[in-house]
mmCIF file of C-alpha atoms in Angstrom:
data_model
loop_
_atom_site.group_PDB
_atom_site.id
_atom_site.type_symbol
_atom_site.label_atom_id
_atom_site.label_comp_id
_atom_site.label_asym_id
_atom_site.label_seq_id
_atom_site.Cartn_x
_atom_site.Cartn_y
_atom_site.Cartn_z
ATOM 1 C CA MET C 1 -2.429 52.858 37.151
ATOM 2 C CA ARG C 2 -5.031 50.104 36.804
ATOM 3 C CA VAL C 3 -6.368 48.272 39.814
ATOM 4 C CA LEU C 4 -6.294 44.468 39.630
ATOM 5 C CA SER C 5 -9.506 43.411 41.202
ATOM 6 C CA GLU C 6 -12.435 41.293 40.164
ATOM 7 C CA GLY C 7 -15.395 43.144 38.854
ATOM 8 C CA GLY C 8 -14.741 46.720 38.122
ATOM 9 C CA CYS C 9 -15.919 49.071 35.443
ATOM 10 C CA GLY C 10 -16.969 46.523 32.803
ATOM 11 C CA VAL C 11 -13.371 45.858 31.815
ATOM 12 C CA PRO C 12 -12.306 42.274 32.423
ATOM 13 C CA SER C 13 -9.788 41.886 35.111
ATOM 14 C CA LEU C 14 -6.458 40.187 34.663
ATOM 15 C CA MET C 15 -7.718 37.164 36.592
ATOM 16 C CA GLU C 16 -10.743 36.810 34.328
ATOM 17 C CA ALA C 17 -8.531 37.084 31.246
ATOM 18 C CA LEU C 18 -6.193 34.426 32.645
ATOM 19 C CA GLU C 19 -9.132 32.147 33.465
ATOM 20 C CA ALA C 20 -10.556 32.558 29.964
ATOM 21 C CA ARG C 21 -7.171 31.775 28.420
ATOM 22 C CA ARG C 22 -6.797 28.763 30.732
ATOM 23 C CA ALA C 23 -10.217 27.416 29.664
ATOM 24 C CA GLU C 24 -9.298 27.914 26.005
ATOM 25 C CA VAL C 25 -6.001 26.028 26.394
ATOM 26 C CA LEU C 26 -7.738 23.261 28.373
ATOM 27 C CA GLY C 27 -10.229 22.845 25.531
ATOM 28 C CA GLN C 28 -7.421 22.751 22.971
ATOM 29 C CA ALA C 29 -5.561 20.147 25.049
ATOM 30 C CA GLU C 30 -8.692 17.991 25.252
ATOM 31 C CA ARG C 31 -9.230 18.194 21.478
ATOM 32 C CA LEU C 32 -5.596 17.200 20.912
ATOM 33 C CA ARG C 33 -5.952 14.247 23.322
ATOM 34 C CA GLU C 34 -9.007 13.078 21.356
ATOM 35 C CA GLN C 35 -7.110 13.422 18.064
ATOM 36 C CA ILE C 36 -4.161 11.481 19.500
ATOM 37 C CA ALA C 37 -6.490 8.713 20.695
ATOM 38 C CA GLY C 38 -8.117 8.523 17.264
ATOM 39 C CA LEU C 39 -4.760 8.529 15.481
ATOM 40 C CA SER C 40 -3.426 5.875 17.868
ATOM 41 C CA GLU C 41 -6.355 3.609 17.000
ATOM 42 C CA GLU C 42 -5.838 4.269 13.290
ATOM 43 C CA LEU C 43 -2.106 3.571 13.637
ATOM 44 C CA SER C 44 -2.827 0.283 15.441
ATOM 45 C CA ARG C 45 -5.173 -0.828 12.656
ATOM 46 C CA ALA C 46 -2.601 0.107 9.983
ATOM 47 C CA GLU C 47 0.170 -1.755 11.822
ATOM 48 C CA GLU C 48 -2.083 -4.805 12.125
ATOM 49 C CA ARG C 49 -2.807 -4.724 8.360
ATOM 50 C CA LEU C 50 0.924 -4.375 7.650
ATOM 51 C CA ALA C 51 1.694 -7.379 9.845
ATOM 52 C CA ARG C 52 -0.959 -9.479 8.049
ATOM 53 C CA LEU C 53 0.378 -8.400 4.646
ATOM 54 C CA GLN C 54 3.936 -9.291 5.668
ATOM 55 C CA ILE C 55 2.801 -12.728 6.834
ATOM 56 C CA ALA C 56 0.906 -13.228 3.561
ATOM 57 C CA ARG C 57 3.946 -12.174 1.522
ATOM 58 C CA GLU C 58 6.258 -14.513 3.457
ATOM 59 C CA THR C 59 3.793 -17.367 3.014
ATOM 60 C CA VAL C 60 3.508 -16.743 -0.736
ATOM 61 C CA GLU C 61 7.296 -16.552 -1.092
ATOM 62 C CA GLU C 62 7.622 -19.801 0.842
ATOM 63 C CA VAL C 63 5.020 -21.564 -1.299
ATOM 64 C CA LEU C 64 6.438 -20.225 -4.566
ATOM 65 C CA ALA C 65 9.998 -21.113 -3.615
ATOM 66 C CA ALA C 66 9.044 -24.726 -2.859
ATOM 67 C CA PRO C 67 9.494 -27.208 -5.687
ATOM 68 C CA SER C 68 6.217 -27.345 -7.530
ATOM 69 C CA SER C 69 4.666 -30.338 -9.182
ATOM 70 C CA PRO C 70 3.845 -30.084 -12.863
ATOM 71 C CA VAL C 71 0.394 -28.974 -13.905
ATOM 72 C CA PRO C 72 -1.646 -32.052 -14.890
ATOM 73 C CA GLY C 73 -1.602 -32.607 -18.633
ATOM 74 C CA THR C 74 1.632 -30.686 -19.213
ATOM 75 C CA ASP C 75 5.266 -31.624 -19.290
ATOM 76 C CA ALA C 76 6.332 -28.765 -16.998
ATOM 77 C CA GLY C 77 8.915 -29.796 -14.486
ATOM 78 C CA GLU C 78 11.082 -27.524 -12.452
ATOM 79 C CA GLY C 79 10.338 -24.514 -14.681
ATOM 80 C CA ALA C 80 7.233 -23.344 -12.856
ATOM 81 C CA GLY C 81 8.985 -23.081 -9.491
ATOM 82 C CA GLY C 82 11.876 -21.090 -10.956
ATOM 83 C CA VAL C 83 9.520 -18.740 -12.752
ATOM 84 C CA ALA C 84 7.676 -18.191 -9.484
ATOM 85 C CA VAL C 85 10.951 -17.353 -7.747
ATOM 86 C CA ALA C 86 11.807 -14.922 -10.564
ATOM 87 C CA LEU C 87 8.390 -13.286 -10.205
ATOM 88 C CA VAL C 88 8.827 -12.848 -6.454
ATOM 89 C CA LYS C 89 12.265 -11.340 -7.113
ATOM 90 C CA ALA C 90 10.822 -8.995 -9.771
ATOM 91 C CA GLU C 91 8.112 -7.862 -7.366
ATOM 92 C CA ALA C 92 10.664 -7.278 -4.612
ATOM 93 C CA GLU C 93 12.638 -5.112 -7.041
ATOM 94 C CA LEU C 94 9.386 -3.338 -8.027
ATOM 95 C CA ASP C 95 9.844 -4.344 -11.672
ATOM 96 C CA VAL C 96 6.514 -2.977 -12.911
ATOM 97 C CA THR C 97 6.935 -4.489 -16.362
ATOM 98 C CA VAL C 98 7.065 -8.080 -15.154
ATOM 99 C CA MET C 99 4.349 -7.440 -12.589
ATOM 100 C CA SER C 100 1.830 -6.294 -15.233
ATOM 101 C CA GLN C 101 -1.056 -8.590 -16.108
ATOM 102 C CA GLU C 102 0.059 -8.978 -19.729
ATOM 103 C CA TYR C 103 3.512 -10.231 -18.702
ATOM 104 C CA ARG C 104 2.046 -12.467 -16.011
ATOM 105 C CA GLU C 105 -0.074 -14.201 -18.662
ATOM 106 C CA ILE C 106 3.009 -14.797 -20.801
ATOM 107 C CA ILE C 107 4.997 -16.078 -17.820
ATOM 108 C CA ALA C 108 2.122 -18.334 -16.728
ATOM 109 C CA LEU C 109 1.968 -19.819 -20.231
ATOM 110 C CA PHE C 110 5.653 -20.730 -20.156
ATOM 111 C CA ALA C 111 5.503 -21.882 -16.534
ATOM 112 C CA THR C 112 2.626 -24.273 -17.157
ATOM 113 C CA SER C 113 3.665 -25.581 -20.559
ATOM 114 C CA GLY C 114 7.377 -26.036 -19.932
ATOM 115 C CA ALA C 115 7.848 -26.052 -23.707
ATOM 116 C CA ALA C 116 9.997 -23.808 -25.870
ATOM 117 C CA MET C 117 7.853 -21.639 -28.140
ATOM 118 C CA ARG C 118 8.159 -19.123 -30.928
ATOM 119 C CA CYS C 119 6.443 -15.723 -30.837
ATOM 120 C CA LYS C 120 3.597 -16.815 -33.126
ATOM 121 C CA GLU C 121 2.858 -19.792 -30.879
ATOM 122 C CA VAL C 122 2.757 -17.571 -27.806
ATOM 123 C CA CYS C 123 0.395 -15.175 -29.589
ATOM 124 C CA ARG C 124 -1.842 -18.086 -30.585
ATOM 125 C CA HIS C 125 -1.911 -19.526 -27.038
ATOM 126 C CA LEU C 126 -2.791 -16.123 -25.592
ATOM 127 C CA GLY C 127 -5.535 -15.512 -28.147
ATOM 128 C CA LEU C 128 -3.749 -12.699 -29.940
ATOM 129 C CA GLY C 129 -3.651 -12.292 -33.697
ATOM 130 C CA ALA C 130 -0.785 -13.651 -35.783
ATOM 131 C CA GLU C 131 -0.345 -10.374 -37.650
ATOM 132 C CA PRO C 132 3.202 -9.004 -37.742
ATOM 133 C CA ARG C 133 2.348 -6.223 -35.277
ATOM 134 C CA HIS C 134 1.234 -8.791 -32.679
ATOM 135 C CA VAL C 135 4.183 -11.082 -33.298
ATOM 136 C CA GLU C 136 6.747 -8.261 -33.127
ATOM 137 C CA GLY C 137 5.138 -6.865 -29.991
ATOM 138 C CA MET C 138 5.312 -10.309 -28.427
ATOM 139 C CA ARG C 139 8.943 -10.700 -29.505
ATOM 140 C CA SER C 140 9.760 -7.460 -27.680
ATOM 141 C CA LYS C 141 8.063 -8.708 -24.500
ATOM 142 C CA LEU C 142 9.775 -12.098 -24.675
ATOM 143 C CA LYS C 143 13.181 -10.448 -25.177
ATOM 144 C CA ARG C 144 12.486 -8.298 -22.119
ATOM 145 C CA LEU C 145 11.761 -11.443 -20.093
ATOM 146 C CA VAL C 146 15.045 -12.912 -21.356
ATOM 147 C CA GLU C 147 16.860 -9.786 -20.107
ATOM 148 C CA ARG C 148 15.292 -10.312 -16.671
ATOM 149 C CA GLY C 149 16.367 -13.944 -16.505
ATOM 150 C CA ILE C 150 12.869 -15.389 -16.556
ATOM 151 C CA LEU C 151 13.047 -16.789 -20.089
ATOM 152 C CA ALA C 152 15.935 -17.961 -22.233
ATOM 153 C CA GLU C 153 16.383 -17.809 -25.997
ATOM 154 C CA PRO C 154 18.292 -21.028 -26.797
ATOM 155 C CA SER C 155 18.134 -20.314 -30.517
ATOM 156 C CA SER C 156 17.026 -17.284 -32.471
ATOM 157 C CA GLY C 157 13.295 -16.716 -32.008
ATOM 158 C CA LEU C 158 12.763 -19.726 -29.715
ATOM 159 C CA PHE C 159 11.942 -18.944 -26.089
ATOM 160 C CA LYS C 160 11.676 -21.131 -22.991
ATOM 161 C CA VAL C 161 11.881 -20.925 -19.209
ATOM 162 C CA ASP C 162 15.468 -20.192 -18.143
ATOM 163 C CA GLY C 163 16.312 -22.561 -15.303
ATOM 164 C CA ARG C 164 20.047 -21.871 -15.370
ATOM 165 C CA LYS C 165 19.640 -18.270 -14.271
ATOM 166 C CA GLN C 166 17.233 -19.346 -11.515
ATOM 167 C CA GLY C 167 19.772 -21.776 -10.043
ATOM 168 C CA TRP C 168 18.051 -25.070 -10.847
#
């Protein structure tokens, strides 16, 4: 039978072993408290950024939903506001196609011009070639925008902003 006393024959006593374990657990607890404090600060910063982003998004939606005045030098009327609403809706639905830069340029062209255009005209306005591959590629994009309710095709091959589907 082993005697439980401090000191002894070079073998740590039970009390020393308990004290060592206690010190180890205290150190672990302190490290965890420091990690929690650091993570709490990081969480606060992330929540603050989220709040600012939400405010920015709400402000943009509010501005885009408001009736917009035509761009000087164009005959755009209500089309630009409806396109903006459609873009906000597409972003909310995470429609990556409509959110891409290429589609945004096409949408901006229609939103600012307010005119109905054919594929070749769109290609010309965007600085693309008039070769069949460019025109057919553009036709595909414009048809996709028709499917999403951003553009309309009043007659075959003629595209314009679709105000009816936007509710104006």
